[in-house]
Amino acid sequence: SSGGARFLSEYRFVVGDAFEMQLLLPVAAQPIWVRARVAWVKPGAMKIVELGVTFEAGDAANQRLIDEAVARKLSGPRGG
């Protein structure tokens, strides 16, 4: 969604952890930096965790790029 993301990691995050991450978006010429906060963590197999993060308020231009990328993905074949 445009307000967060779900991904896999080898690093053990804890709910509430805050960090910066880069997003590679097909609508952006370069990767963008966003500040994220861990909303949930789910243990997985082989020391991998699944986690969900929410993006914290930041640069309005970056948020527009995220919104555009999500809208483009959702409007594609079968929602992406």
XYZ file of C-alpha atoms in Angstrom:
80
model
C 0.000 0.000 0.000
C 1.094 3.597 -0.211
C 1.248 3.742 3.598
C 3.601 0.825 4.172
C 5.125 -2.410 2.957
C 5.592 -6.095 3.752
C 8.888 -7.873 3.200
C 11.226 -10.649 4.370
C 14.423 -10.101 6.316
C 17.251 -12.023 7.928
C 17.549 -9.241 10.512
C 15.429 -9.637 13.647
C 13.272 -6.532 13.864
C 11.088 -5.689 16.860
C 7.693 -3.990 16.682
C 8.306 -0.254 17.040
C 11.799 -0.265 15.497
C 12.324 2.737 13.223
C 14.790 2.854 10.343
C 15.401 4.342 6.915
C 15.048 2.236 3.805
C 15.405 2.700 0.074
C 12.564 1.924 -2.298
C 13.097 1.142 -5.965
C 9.993 2.354 -7.751
C 9.295 1.939 -11.463
C 7.987 5.520 -11.561
C 11.143 7.067 -10.052
C 14.413 7.735 -11.859
C 16.395 6.923 -8.695
C 15.743 5.013 -5.468
C 13.969 7.063 -2.807
C 14.613 7.055 0.939
C 11.732 6.680 3.374
C 11.546 6.429 7.145
C 9.692 3.294 8.276
C 8.455 1.864 11.579
C 7.878 -1.855 12.202
C 4.161 -2.530 12.741
C 4.264 -6.337 12.990
C 6.710 -9.247 12.839
C 5.982 -12.884 11.946
C 8.659 -15.567 12.389
C 9.369 -17.596 9.283
C 11.413 -20.578 8.234
C 15.206 -20.709 8.188
C 15.754 -17.663 10.425
C 13.815 -15.392 8.072
C 11.153 -13.051 9.438
C 8.230 -11.485 7.627
C 7.462 -7.949 8.707
C 5.156 -5.093 7.962
C 6.204 -1.483 8.191
C 4.378 1.801 8.017
C 5.971 4.751 6.278
C 6.342 7.829 8.446
C 5.433 11.269 7.158
C 8.246 12.611 5.055
C 8.956 14.257 1.753
C 5.707 15.008 -0.115
C 7.351 14.350 -3.498
C 8.429 10.868 -2.358
C 4.908 10.139 -1.103
C 3.484 11.134 -4.491
C 5.898 8.691 -6.173
C 4.832 5.906 -3.808
C 1.158 6.694 -4.422
C 1.726 6.662 -8.197
C 3.627 3.348 -8.089
C 0.892 1.691 -6.009
C -1.886 3.038 -8.250
C -0.054 1.802 -11.345
C 0.441 -1.645 -9.782
C -3.214 -1.915 -8.767
C -4.454 -0.867 -12.211
C -2.349 -3.510 -13.980
C -3.558 -6.946 -15.074
C -5.351 -8.702 -12.159
C -4.173 -5.998 -9.723
C -0.535 -6.382 -10.592
